[in-house]
Amino acid sequence: MGVKEIFAEAQFSTHLHEKLMGSLFDLHNNDGKGDLNEDFIHFMKYVMVENKPEPTVERLVRFIAKTIAKAGNDKQMFGLFKDTMDFLLKSHEANHKAIRYRVCQIIALTVDYIGNGELDNDLCDDIIKCMHARLSDKIPSVRVHAITALCRLQDPSDKHCPIIKAFLFLMSSDPNWQVRVECLKCIAPTKRTLLGMIERTRDVNEVIRKTAYNVLAEKVSVKALSISQRLTLLENGLADRSANVQKVCADKLLQAWLTHYQANVLDLLGGLDTMSSGEICERSVNHIISKVSVEEILDGFDLLDEKHLIIKEKLSCEGAFYYRVLLAHVSKLGESSFENLEKITPDAKLFMSYITSLAATLSSDESKYEEKATTEYIIQQLIQCIQYLDISDPVSR
């Protein structure tokens, strides 16, 4: 089987690629090294002029990239790797748009298949130089593959990394949404790039906003975000005009944050700001508890004592806020959750005494302003809970 026959077989199934690469490498032992390299590049040229993304062509592109990557890790076949990469890099400025597209695509796939393998420094520099030039190509699909090719070559530790600088510019300014999306997927999350990633949650394109929330959920820890940034992300995402973006924000980003806090809602609220952003915090908590049965929530709810009053040692802004939101949630479920509501509602008379005792601790000392503001906020939350109590008993009223 010659190179031509190997290429012909490779277009029909990716399952044959490993076997066909073995056959191609076996030719090295029978034919001249130069002849094999020349034949491989010769038949690759037929693929490079194909502009339409036909399945047969895409399978051949993947076979070519796999072969180049494997040759790069084989001392005997390294010549094929070097000759093919040299040819591709020299072709990146071709007038034919299909050739530029395929060059970037093949290089991107090759770098991806090499994975954690090492690339020669000079070759890395050449790839960066050529692919960086293609970032300004007039064809969006070429720019997309150039971005993918550069993804593994960016250096987050370098404040002046030209790849990251280019990604930041394209992510915010490229007129094509697919280019902006690819930059968002590929850019390394750092202090320098974080703001640009957050800004994409306000992009005019729904797909980009959705991708931004996915990327932030998967790559960025909640600890890397300021309280202001966390609240902005939740406020924008949960109120987005697109239901798909709302879903990703609630199911991916918010859940990722909750997982970071080991499913502790109080700790999550501690990472937000219930006092100044109650509305967005309440919306967030409602999204969380709506995904879980009331019984499961109450099993892990340990804020209350045997009288269903918040334990003084656990009394906080977040605790009082969560208690109010939970009461509202359970009461909205109607008669089906009447028994569950009774498990967390105290006697009205005891509850009023509880609030009164808290009010008695308020200090008129101006130096204790923060402590006073906290207590006032807690009292305010508890007063709102009164509407969910049973005051049908005349004594309670």
mmCIF file of C-alpha atoms in Angstrom:
data_model
loop_
_atom_site.group_PDB
_atom_site.id
_atom_site.type_symbol
_atom_site.label_atom_id
_atom_site.label_comp_id
_atom_site.label_asym_id
_atom_site.label_seq_id
_atom_site.Cartn_x
_atom_site.Cartn_y
_atom_site.Cartn_z
ATOM 1 C CA MET A 1 0.000 0.000 0.000
ATOM 2 C CA GLY A 2 1.458 3.330 -1.112
ATOM 3 C CA VAL A 3 0.924 6.862 0.216
ATOM 4 C CA LYS A 4 -1.867 7.451 -2.304
ATOM 5 C CA GLU A 5 -3.783 4.366 -1.171
ATOM 6 C CA ILE A 6 -3.256 5.271 2.486
ATOM 7 C CA PHE A 7 -4.762 8.725 1.922
ATOM 8 C CA ALA A 8 -7.654 7.181 0.010
ATOM 9 C CA GLU A 9 -8.450 4.814 2.906
ATOM 10 C CA ALA A 10 -8.066 7.493 5.590
ATOM 11 C CA GLN A 11 -10.961 9.544 4.246
ATOM 12 C CA PHE A 12 -13.553 6.864 4.999
ATOM 13 C CA SER A 13 -13.145 6.199 8.737
ATOM 14 C CA THR A 14 -11.185 7.634 11.657
ATOM 15 C CA HIS A 15 -11.062 4.127 13.176
ATOM 16 C CA LEU A 16 -8.573 3.154 10.471
ATOM 17 C CA HIS A 17 -6.193 6.026 11.166
ATOM 18 C CA GLU A 18 -3.923 4.243 13.653
ATOM 19 C CA LYS A 19 -3.525 1.266 11.333
ATOM 20 C CA LEU A 20 -2.911 3.513 8.322
ATOM 21 C CA MET A 21 -0.302 5.547 10.190
ATOM 22 C CA GLY A 22 1.487 2.287 10.952
ATOM 23 C CA SER A 23 1.416 1.395 7.248
ATOM 24 C CA LEU A 24 2.738 4.854 6.361
ATOM 25 C CA PHE A 25 5.590 4.562 8.841
ATOM 26 C CA ASP A 26 6.434 1.100 7.485
ATOM 27 C CA LEU A 27 7.016 2.683 4.091
ATOM 28 C CA HIS A 28 9.941 4.516 5.672
ATOM 29 C CA ASN A 29 11.809 1.222 5.877
ATOM 30 C CA ASN A 30 11.188 0.357 2.225
ATOM 31 C CA ASP A 31 11.316 3.665 0.354
ATOM 32 C CA GLY A 32 13.657 6.574 0.476
ATOM 33 C CA LYS A 33 12.981 8.998 3.297
ATOM 34 C CA GLY A 34 12.844 11.977 0.969
ATOM 35 C CA ASP A 35 10.415 10.240 -1.394
ATOM 36 C CA LEU A 36 7.994 9.473 1.465
ATOM 37 C CA ASN A 37 8.065 13.051 2.722
ATOM 38 C CA GLU A 38 7.535 14.452 -0.755
ATOM 39 C CA ASP A 39 4.647 12.068 -1.453
ATOM 40 C CA PHE A 40 2.986 12.889 1.858
ATOM 41 C CA ILE A 41 3.155 16.630 1.187
ATOM 42 C CA HIS A 42 2.059 16.079 -2.424
ATOM 43 C CA PHE A 43 -1.191 14.332 -1.440
ATOM 44 C CA MET A 44 -1.730 16.746 1.443
ATOM 45 C CA LYS A 45 -1.896 19.570 -1.112
ATOM 46 C CA TYR A 46 -5.070 18.061 -2.589
ATOM 47 C CA VAL A 47 -6.706 18.367 0.821
ATOM 48 C CA MET A 48 -5.472 21.912 1.379
ATOM 49 C CA VAL A 49 -7.336 23.345 -1.598
ATOM 50 C CA GLU A 50 -10.683 21.948 -0.446
ATOM 51 C CA ASN A 51 -12.696 24.762 1.101
ATOM 52 C CA LYS A 52 -15.958 22.942 1.874
ATOM 53 C CA PRO A 53 -16.090 21.097 5.230
ATOM 54 C CA GLU A 54 -16.996 17.729 3.715
ATOM 55 C CA PRO A 55 -16.777 14.769 6.160
ATOM 56 C CA THR A 56 -14.267 12.938 3.972
ATOM 57 C CA VAL A 57 -12.025 16.011 3.816
ATOM 58 C CA GLU A 58 -12.263 16.623 7.574
ATOM 59 C CA ARG A 59 -11.286 13.006 8.265
ATOM 60 C CA LEU A 60 -8.256 13.405 6.019
ATOM 61 C CA VAL A 61 -7.273 16.636 7.772
ATOM 62 C CA ARG A 62 -7.369 14.821 11.107
ATOM 63 C CA PHE A 63 -5.336 11.932 9.690
ATOM 64 C CA ILE A 64 -2.708 14.362 8.409
ATOM 65 C CA ALA A 65 -2.483 16.160 11.759
ATOM 66 C CA LYS A 66 -2.274 12.865 13.705
ATOM 67 C CA THR A 67 0.492 11.635 11.405
ATOM 68 C CA ILE A 68 2.501 14.847 11.735
ATOM 69 C CA ALA A 69 2.154 14.806 15.533
ATOM 70 C CA LYS A 70 3.186 11.155 15.759
ATOM 71 C CA ALA A 71 6.143 11.736 13.449
ATOM 72 C CA GLY A 72 7.281 14.555 15.741
ATOM 73 C CA ASN A 73 7.703 12.016 18.576
ATOM 74 C CA ASP A 74 9.535 9.458 16.420
ATOM 75 C CA LYS A 75 13.255 9.977 15.821
ATOM 76 C CA GLN A 76 13.214 7.994 12.588
ATOM 77 C CA MET A 77 10.190 9.880 11.232
ATOM 78 C CA PHE A 78 11.153 13.328 12.518
ATOM 79 C CA GLY A 79 12.110 14.354 8.999
ATOM 80 C CA LEU A 80 8.478 13.986 7.910
ATOM 81 C CA PHE A 81 7.414 16.184 10.826
ATOM 82 C CA LYS A 82 9.985 18.881 10.038
ATOM 83 C CA ASP A 83 9.441 18.922 6.281
ATOM 84 C CA THR A 84 5.640 19.038 6.596
ATOM 85 C CA MET A 85 5.655 21.761 9.256
ATOM 86 C CA ASP A 86 8.088 23.832 7.195
ATOM 87 C CA PHE A 87 5.821 23.499 4.175
ATOM 88 C CA LEU A 88 2.722 24.462 6.133
ATOM 89 C CA LEU A 89 4.336 27.507 7.722
ATOM 90 C CA LYS A 90 5.630 28.702 4.346
ATOM 91 C CA SER A 91 2.102 28.357 2.923
ATOM 92 C CA HIS A 92 0.263 30.441 5.508
ATOM 93 C CA GLU A 93 0.269 33.555 3.311
ATOM 94 C CA ALA A 94 -1.117 31.815 0.217
ATOM 95 C CA ASN A 95 -3.540 33.822 -1.913
ATOM 96 C CA HIS A 96 -6.048 30.963 -1.908
ATOM 97 C CA LYS A 97 -8.248 31.319 1.203
ATOM 98 C CA ALA A 98 -8.801 27.557 1.404
ATOM 99 C CA ILE A 99 -5.054 26.964 1.729
ATOM 100 C CA ARG A 100 -4.721 29.529 4.536
ATOM 101 C CA TYR A 101 -7.713 27.940 6.264
ATOM 102 C CA ARG A 102 -6.328 24.395 5.998
ATOM 103 C CA VAL A 103 -2.833 25.465 7.066
ATOM 104 C CA CYS A 104 -4.196 26.977 10.272
ATOM 105 C CA GLN A 105 -6.523 24.021 10.845
ATOM 106 C CA ILE A 106 -3.805 21.391 10.386
ATOM 107 C CA ILE A 107 -1.325 23.254 12.595
ATOM 108 C CA ALA A 108 -3.988 23.733 15.283
ATOM 109 C CA LEU A 109 -4.882 20.025 15.272
ATOM 110 C CA THR A 110 -1.220 18.984 15.221
ATOM 111 C CA VAL A 111 -0.381 21.116 18.251
ATOM 112 C CA ASP A 112 -3.448 19.676 20.000
ATOM 113 C CA TYR A 113 -2.480 16.069 19.205
ATOM 114 C CA ILE A 114 1.068 16.678 20.428
ATOM 115 C CA GLY A 115 -0.551 17.659 23.725
ATOM 116 C CA ASN A 116 1.969 17.848 26.543
ATOM 117 C CA GLY A 117 4.798 16.836 24.241
ATOM 118 C CA GLU A 118 7.605 19.313 23.738
ATOM 119 C CA LEU A 119 7.973 21.500 20.682
ATOM 120 C CA ASP A 120 11.298 22.927 19.579
ATOM 121 C CA ASN A 121 11.658 26.558 20.682
ATOM 122 C CA ASP A 122 12.470 27.720 17.174
ATOM 123 C CA LEU A 123 9.433 25.892 15.801
ATOM 124 C CA CYS A 124 7.233 27.446 18.502
ATOM 125 C CA ASP A 125 8.498 30.875 17.541
ATOM 126 C CA ASP A 126 7.765 30.171 13.873
ATOM 127 C CA ILE A 127 4.235 28.932 14.649
ATOM 128 C CA ILE A 128 3.551 31.974 16.824
ATOM 129 C CA LYS A 129 4.854 34.339 14.148
ATOM 130 C CA CYS A 130 2.822 32.777 11.320
ATOM 131 C CA MET A 131 -0.395 32.162 13.270
ATOM 132 C CA HIS A 132 -0.223 35.628 14.815
ATOM 133 C CA ALA A 133 -0.183 37.029 11.289
ATOM 134 C CA ARG A 134 -3.284 34.989 10.456
ATOM 135 C CA LEU A 135 -5.163 36.538 13.381
ATOM 136 C CA SER A 136 -5.714 39.521 11.114
ATOM 137 C CA ASP A 137 -6.774 37.407 8.116
ATOM 138 C CA LYS A 138 -9.848 38.726 6.328
ATOM 139 C CA ILE A 139 -11.517 35.283 6.498
ATOM 140 C CA PRO A 140 -13.110 34.649 9.942
ATOM 141 C CA SER A 141 -12.666 30.860 9.789
ATOM 142 C CA VAL A 142 -8.919 31.343 9.257
ATOM 143 C CA ARG A 143 -8.760 33.594 12.317
ATOM 144 C CA VAL A 144 -10.665 30.987 14.346
ATOM 145 C CA HIS A 145 -8.179 28.197 13.580
ATOM 146 C CA ALA A 146 -5.228 30.530 14.098
ATOM 147 C CA ILE A 147 -6.564 31.235 17.594
ATOM 148 C CA THR A 148 -6.877 27.495 18.274
ATOM 149 C CA ALA A 149 -3.321 26.927 17.037
ATOM 150 C CA LEU A 150 -1.979 29.563 19.429
ATOM 151 C CA CYS A 151 -4.002 28.394 22.429
ATOM 152 C CA ARG A 152 -1.339 26.063 23.870
ATOM 153 C CA LEU A 153 1.480 28.486 23.083
ATOM 154 C CA GLN A 154 0.314 31.420 25.216
ATOM 155 C CA ASP A 155 2.293 32.188 28.365
ATOM 156 C CA PRO A 156 0.089 33.387 31.256
ATOM 157 C CA SER A 157 3.175 34.151 33.359
ATOM 158 C CA ASP A 158 4.386 36.682 30.785
ATOM 159 C CA LYS A 159 2.723 40.064 31.329
ATOM 160 C CA HIS A 160 3.655 41.016 27.780
ATOM 161 C CA CYS A 161 2.627 37.757 26.062
ATOM 162 C CA PRO A 162 1.723 38.799 22.486
ATOM 163 C CA ILE A 163 -0.768 35.948 22.113
ATOM 164 C CA ILE A 164 -2.796 36.963 25.165
ATOM 165 C CA LYS A 165 -2.646 40.593 24.057
ATOM 166 C CA ALA A 166 -4.034 39.616 20.653
ATOM 167 C CA PHE A 167 -6.710 37.384 22.205
ATOM 168 C CA LEU A 168 -7.899 40.215 24.447
ATOM 169 C CA PHE A 169 -8.221 42.533 21.472
ATOM 170 C CA LEU A 170 -10.060 40.029 19.267
ATOM 171 C CA MET A 171 -12.305 38.877 22.119
ATOM 172 C CA SER A 172 -13.668 42.374 22.543
ATOM 173 C CA SER A 173 -13.343 43.879 19.076
ATOM 174 C CA ASP A 174 -13.583 41.263 16.330
ATOM 175 C CA PRO A 175 -16.785 41.789 14.285
ATOM 176 C CA ASN A 176 -17.291 38.041 13.871
ATOM 177 C CA TRP A 177 -18.938 36.342 16.859
ATOM 178 C CA GLN A 178 -17.277 32.969 16.157
ATOM 179 C CA VAL A 179 -13.854 34.568 16.491
ATOM 180 C CA ARG A 180 -14.853 36.185 19.791
ATOM 181 C CA VAL A 181 -16.172 32.847 21.068
ATOM 182 C CA GLU A 182 -12.966 31.003 20.148
ATOM 183 C CA CYS A 183 -10.857 33.629 21.924
ATOM 184 C CA LEU A 184 -13.046 33.291 24.993
ATOM 185 C CA LYS A 185 -12.639 29.503 24.993
ATOM 186 C CA CYS A 186 -8.878 29.612 24.445
ATOM 187 C CA ILE A 187 -7.639 32.555 26.482
ATOM 188 C CA ALA A 188 -5.886 31.651 29.729
ATOM 189 C CA PRO A 189 -7.710 32.966 32.826
ATOM 190 C CA THR A 190 -5.424 35.379 34.689
ATOM 191 C CA LYS A 191 -5.818 38.642 36.570
ATOM 192 C CA ARG A 192 -5.008 40.363 33.294
ATOM 193 C CA THR A 193 -7.661 38.537 31.254
ATOM 194 C CA LEU A 194 -10.406 38.134 33.867
ATOM 195 C CA LEU A 195 -12.017 41.519 33.272
ATOM 196 C CA GLY A 196 -12.205 40.883 29.526
ATOM 197 C CA MET A 197 -13.830 37.490 30.143
ATOM 198 C CA ILE A 198 -16.423 39.028 32.464
ATOM 199 C CA GLU A 199 -17.197 41.728 29.895
ATOM 200 C CA ARG A 200 -18.215 39.026 27.402
ATOM 201 C CA THR A 201 -21.193 38.216 29.644
ATOM 202 C CA ARG A 202 -22.645 41.456 28.251
ATOM 203 C CA ASP A 203 -21.848 40.692 24.611
ATOM 204 C CA VAL A 204 -24.570 41.422 22.057
ATOM 205 C CA ASN A 205 -24.462 37.786 20.922
ATOM 206 C CA GLU A 206 -26.323 35.216 23.020
ATOM 207 C CA VAL A 207 -23.882 32.393 22.225
ATOM 208 C CA ILE A 208 -20.961 34.455 23.510
ATOM 209 C CA ARG A 209 -22.766 35.387 26.717
ATOM 210 C CA LYS A 210 -23.639 31.742 27.284
ATOM 211 C CA THR A 211 -20.062 30.653 26.558
ATOM 212 C CA ALA A 212 -18.695 33.321 28.906
ATOM 213 C CA TYR A 213 -20.711 31.934 31.831
ATOM 214 C CA ASN A 214 -19.645 28.384 30.967
ATOM 215 C CA VAL A 215 -15.970 29.355 30.811
ATOM 216 C CA LEU A 216 -16.133 31.332 34.053
ATOM 217 C CA ALA A 217 -17.836 28.405 35.785
ATOM 218 C CA GLU A 218 -15.267 25.876 34.576
ATOM 219 C CA LYS A 219 -12.021 27.861 34.699
ATOM 220 C CA VAL A 220 -12.377 30.653 37.264
ATOM 221 C CA SER A 221 -12.705 30.063 41.007
ATOM 222 C CA VAL A 222 -15.196 32.184 42.902
ATOM 223 C CA LYS A 223 -12.271 33.227 45.121
ATOM 224 C CA ALA A 224 -10.646 34.926 42.130
ATOM 225 C CA LEU A 225 -13.615 37.274 41.823
ATOM 226 C CA SER A 226 -14.358 40.311 43.945
ATOM 227 C CA ILE A 227 -17.757 40.525 45.670
ATOM 228 C CA SER A 228 -18.721 43.236 43.202
ATOM 229 C CA GLN A 229 -17.824 41.009 40.240
ATOM 230 C CA ARG A 230 -19.767 38.062 41.690
ATOM 231 C CA LEU A 231 -22.882 40.150 42.170
ATOM 232 C CA THR A 232 -22.580 41.694 38.695
ATOM 233 C CA LEU A 233 -22.297 38.260 37.082
ATOM 234 C CA LEU A 234 -25.353 36.959 38.927
ATOM 235 C CA GLU A 235 -27.386 40.104 38.332
ATOM 236 C CA ASN A 236 -26.677 40.132 34.598
ATOM 237 C CA GLY A 237 -26.938 36.368 34.103
ATOM 238 C CA LEU A 238 -30.116 35.651 36.039
ATOM 239 C CA ALA A 239 -31.849 38.638 34.421
ATOM 240 C CA ASP A 240 -30.533 38.029 30.894
ATOM 241 C CA ARG A 241 -33.072 38.397 28.100
ATOM 242 C CA SER A 242 -32.143 34.908 26.918
ATOM 243 C CA ALA A 243 -33.520 31.947 28.874
ATOM 244 C CA ASN A 244 -30.502 29.893 27.755
ATOM 245 C CA VAL A 245 -28.072 32.347 29.337
ATOM 246 C CA GLN A 246 -30.150 32.443 32.525
ATOM 247 C CA LYS A 247 -30.039 28.645 32.696
ATOM 248 C CA VAL A 248 -26.251 28.489 32.268
ATOM 249 C CA CYS A 249 -25.757 31.178 34.907
ATOM 250 C CA ALA A 250 -27.987 29.361 37.408
ATOM 251 C CA ASP A 251 -27.094 25.751 36.622
ATOM 252 C CA LYS A 252 -23.373 26.131 35.861
ATOM 253 C CA LEU A 253 -21.889 29.265 37.424
ATOM 254 C CA LEU A 254 -24.000 29.424 40.587
ATOM 255 C CA GLN A 255 -23.728 25.671 41.121
ATOM 256 C CA ALA A 256 -19.938 25.811 40.633
ATOM 257 C CA TRP A 257 -19.745 28.470 43.333
ATOM 258 C CA LEU A 258 -21.979 26.441 45.641
ATOM 259 C CA THR A 259 -19.758 23.398 45.092
ATOM 260 C CA HIS A 260 -16.729 25.504 46.035
ATOM 261 C CA TYR A 261 -18.471 26.270 49.349
ATOM 262 C CA GLN A 262 -19.251 22.555 49.816
ATOM 263 C CA ALA A 263 -22.984 23.079 49.202
ATOM 264 C CA ASN A 264 -23.235 25.462 52.170
ATOM 265 C CA VAL A 265 -25.680 28.210 51.200
ATOM 266 C CA LEU A 266 -24.716 30.379 54.185
ATOM 267 C CA ASP A 267 -21.054 30.353 53.166
ATOM 268 C CA LEU A 268 -22.068 31.248 49.614
ATOM 269 C CA LEU A 269 -24.128 34.184 50.898
ATOM 270 C CA GLY A 270 -21.111 35.200 52.958
ATOM 271 C CA GLY A 271 -19.230 35.516 49.680
ATOM 272 C CA LEU A 272 -21.891 37.868 48.351
ATOM 273 C CA ASP A 273 -23.483 40.889 50.075
ATOM 274 C CA THR A 274 -26.990 40.323 51.387
ATOM 275 C CA MET A 275 -27.237 43.728 53.047
ATOM 276 C CA SER A 276 -26.767 45.836 49.910
ATOM 277 C CA SER A 277 -27.802 43.321 47.234
ATOM 278 C CA GLY A 278 -30.707 41.468 48.768
ATOM 279 C CA GLU A 279 -32.705 41.120 45.560
ATOM 280 C CA ILE A 280 -30.009 39.326 43.558
ATOM 281 C CA CYS A 281 -29.034 37.215 46.583
ATOM 282 C CA GLU A 282 -32.653 36.159 47.062
ATOM 283 C CA ARG A 283 -32.991 35.260 43.401
ATOM 284 C CA SER A 284 -29.801 33.184 43.653
ATOM 285 C CA VAL A 285 -30.938 31.319 46.759
ATOM 286 C CA ASN A 286 -34.331 30.616 45.179
ATOM 287 C CA HIS A 287 -32.586 29.078 42.160
ATOM 288 C CA ILE A 288 -30.558 26.841 44.460
ATOM 289 C CA ILE A 289 -33.360 25.626 46.725
ATOM 290 C CA SER A 290 -35.761 25.132 43.825
ATOM 291 C CA LYS A 291 -33.489 22.313 42.585
ATOM 292 C CA VAL A 292 -33.729 20.395 45.862
ATOM 293 C CA SER A 293 -36.691 18.901 47.716
ATOM 294 C CA VAL A 294 -37.829 20.722 50.856
ATOM 295 C CA GLU A 295 -37.226 17.571 52.917
ATOM 296 C CA GLU A 296 -33.608 17.426 51.795
ATOM 297 C CA ILE A 297 -33.098 21.118 52.579
ATOM 298 C CA LEU A 298 -34.556 20.788 56.073
ATOM 299 C CA ASP A 299 -32.449 17.695 56.820
ATOM 300 C CA GLY A 300 -29.341 19.864 56.592
ATOM 301 C CA PHE A 301 -30.880 23.022 58.062
ATOM 302 C CA ASP A 302 -29.261 23.466 61.481
ATOM 303 C CA LEU A 303 -29.875 27.148 62.212
ATOM 304 C CA LEU A 304 -32.816 26.603 64.568
ATOM 305 C CA ASP A 305 -33.110 25.382 68.150
ATOM 306 C CA GLU A 306 -35.880 23.164 69.504
ATOM 307 C CA LYS A 307 -38.227 26.201 69.661
ATOM 308 C CA HIS A 308 -37.599 26.909 65.948
ATOM 309 C CA LEU A 309 -35.730 30.117 66.764
ATOM 310 C CA ILE A 310 -32.361 30.921 65.226
ATOM 311 C CA ILE A 311 -29.589 29.848 67.596
ATOM 312 C CA LYS A 312 -27.952 33.011 68.946
ATOM 313 C CA GLU A 313 -24.440 31.759 68.139
ATOM 314 C CA LYS A 314 -25.485 31.242 64.510
ATOM 315 C CA LEU A 315 -27.406 34.487 64.169
ATOM 316 C CA SER A 316 -25.985 36.548 61.305
ATOM 317 C CA CYS A 317 -27.085 38.624 58.332
ATOM 318 C CA GLU A 318 -26.760 35.605 56.079
ATOM 319 C CA GLY A 319 -28.561 33.306 58.512
ATOM 320 C CA ALA A 320 -31.531 35.641 58.999
ATOM 321 C CA PHE A 321 -31.708 36.289 55.251
ATOM 322 C CA TYR A 322 -31.613 32.584 54.352
ATOM 323 C CA TYR A 323 -34.234 31.790 57.001
ATOM 324 C CA ARG A 324 -36.630 34.385 55.546
ATOM 325 C CA VAL A 325 -36.119 33.181 51.955
ATOM 326 C CA LEU A 326 -36.590 29.550 53.008
ATOM 327 C CA LEU A 327 -39.798 30.373 54.878
ATOM 328 C CA ALA A 328 -41.135 32.194 51.819
ATOM 329 C CA HIS A 329 -40.205 29.268 49.560
ATOM 330 C CA VAL A 330 -41.855 26.612 51.721
ATOM 331 C CA SER A 331 -45.004 28.693 52.273
ATOM 332 C CA LYS A 332 -45.450 29.159 48.508
ATOM 333 C CA LEU A 333 -45.680 25.388 48.078
ATOM 334 C CA GLY A 334 -49.085 25.460 49.787
ATOM 335 C CA GLU A 335 -50.783 22.726 51.741
ATOM 336 C CA SER A 336 -48.465 20.043 50.374
ATOM 337 C CA SER A 337 -45.668 21.460 52.528
ATOM 338 C CA PHE A 338 -47.708 22.474 55.565
ATOM 339 C CA GLU A 339 -45.938 19.925 57.782
ATOM 340 C CA ASN A 340 -42.544 21.125 56.560
ATOM 341 C CA LEU A 341 -43.505 24.731 57.276
ATOM 342 C CA GLU A 342 -44.417 23.776 60.845
ATOM 343 C CA LYS A 343 -40.919 22.339 61.306
ATOM 344 C CA ILE A 344 -39.309 25.770 60.854
ATOM 345 C CA THR A 345 -41.913 28.241 62.151
ATOM 346 C CA PRO A 346 -41.807 29.200 65.846
ATOM 347 C CA ASP A 347 -44.644 30.213 68.100
ATOM 348 C CA ALA A 348 -45.600 33.796 67.207
ATOM 349 C CA LYS A 349 -45.395 35.006 70.807
ATOM 350 C CA LEU A 350 -41.951 33.490 71.329
ATOM 351 C CA PHE A 351 -40.788 34.909 68.019
ATOM 352 C CA MET A 352 -41.856 38.449 68.947
ATOM 353 C CA SER A 353 -40.072 38.135 72.276
ATOM 354 C CA TYR A 354 -36.998 36.981 70.364
ATOM 355 C CA ILE A 355 -37.099 40.049 68.117
ATOM 356 C CA THR A 356 -37.717 42.344 71.094
ATOM 357 C CA SER A 357 -34.675 40.957 72.896
ATOM 358 C CA LEU A 358 -32.568 41.635 69.829
ATOM 359 C CA ALA A 359 -33.869 45.195 69.591
ATOM 360 C CA ALA A 360 -32.883 45.738 73.217
ATOM 361 C CA THR A 361 -29.252 45.087 72.332
ATOM 362 C CA LEU A 362 -29.110 48.005 69.891
ATOM 363 C CA SER A 363 -26.528 50.504 71.025
ATOM 364 C CA SER A 364 -26.658 54.274 70.670
ATOM 365 C CA ASP A 365 -22.856 54.394 70.628
ATOM 366 C CA GLU A 366 -21.852 55.863 67.271
ATOM 367 C CA SER A 367 -18.539 54.024 67.381
ATOM 368 C CA LYS A 368 -20.480 50.763 67.075
ATOM 369 C CA TYR A 369 -22.174 51.782 63.820
ATOM 370 C CA GLU A 370 -21.376 48.553 61.926
ATOM 371 C CA GLU A 371 -22.578 46.357 64.769
ATOM 372 C CA LYS A 372 -25.793 48.386 65.020
ATOM 373 C CA ALA A 373 -26.381 48.222 61.242
ATOM 374 C CA THR A 374 -25.938 44.448 61.311
ATOM 375 C CA THR A 375 -28.406 43.995 64.149
ATOM 376 C CA GLU A 376 -30.938 46.284 62.471
ATOM 377 C CA TYR A 377 -30.652 44.277 59.256
ATOM 378 C CA ILE A 378 -31.184 40.998 61.114
ATOM 379 C CA ILE A 379 -34.259 42.438 62.873
ATOM 380 C CA GLN A 380 -35.606 43.665 59.546
ATOM 381 C CA GLN A 381 -35.288 40.173 58.049
ATOM 382 C CA LEU A 382 -36.965 38.565 61.054
ATOM 383 C CA ILE A 383 -39.860 41.033 61.014
ATOM 384 C CA GLN A 384 -40.541 40.022 57.398
ATOM 385 C CA CYS A 385 -40.817 36.417 58.607
ATOM 386 C CA ILE A 386 -43.875 37.257 60.752
ATOM 387 C CA GLN A 387 -46.191 36.977 57.737
ATOM 388 C CA TYR A 388 -45.457 33.240 57.550
ATOM 389 C CA LEU A 389 -46.332 32.526 61.201
ATOM 390 C CA ASP A 390 -49.627 31.151 62.474
ATOM 391 C CA ILE A 391 -51.359 34.054 64.211
ATOM 392 C CA SER A 392 -54.840 32.544 64.175
ATOM 393 C CA ASP A 393 -54.603 32.091 67.966
ATOM 394 C CA PRO A 394 -55.929 35.269 69.720
ATOM 395 C CA VAL A 395 -53.144 35.001 72.319
ATOM 396 C CA SER A 396 -50.503 35.071 69.550
ATOM 397 C CA ARG A 397 -52.125 38.107 67.949
#
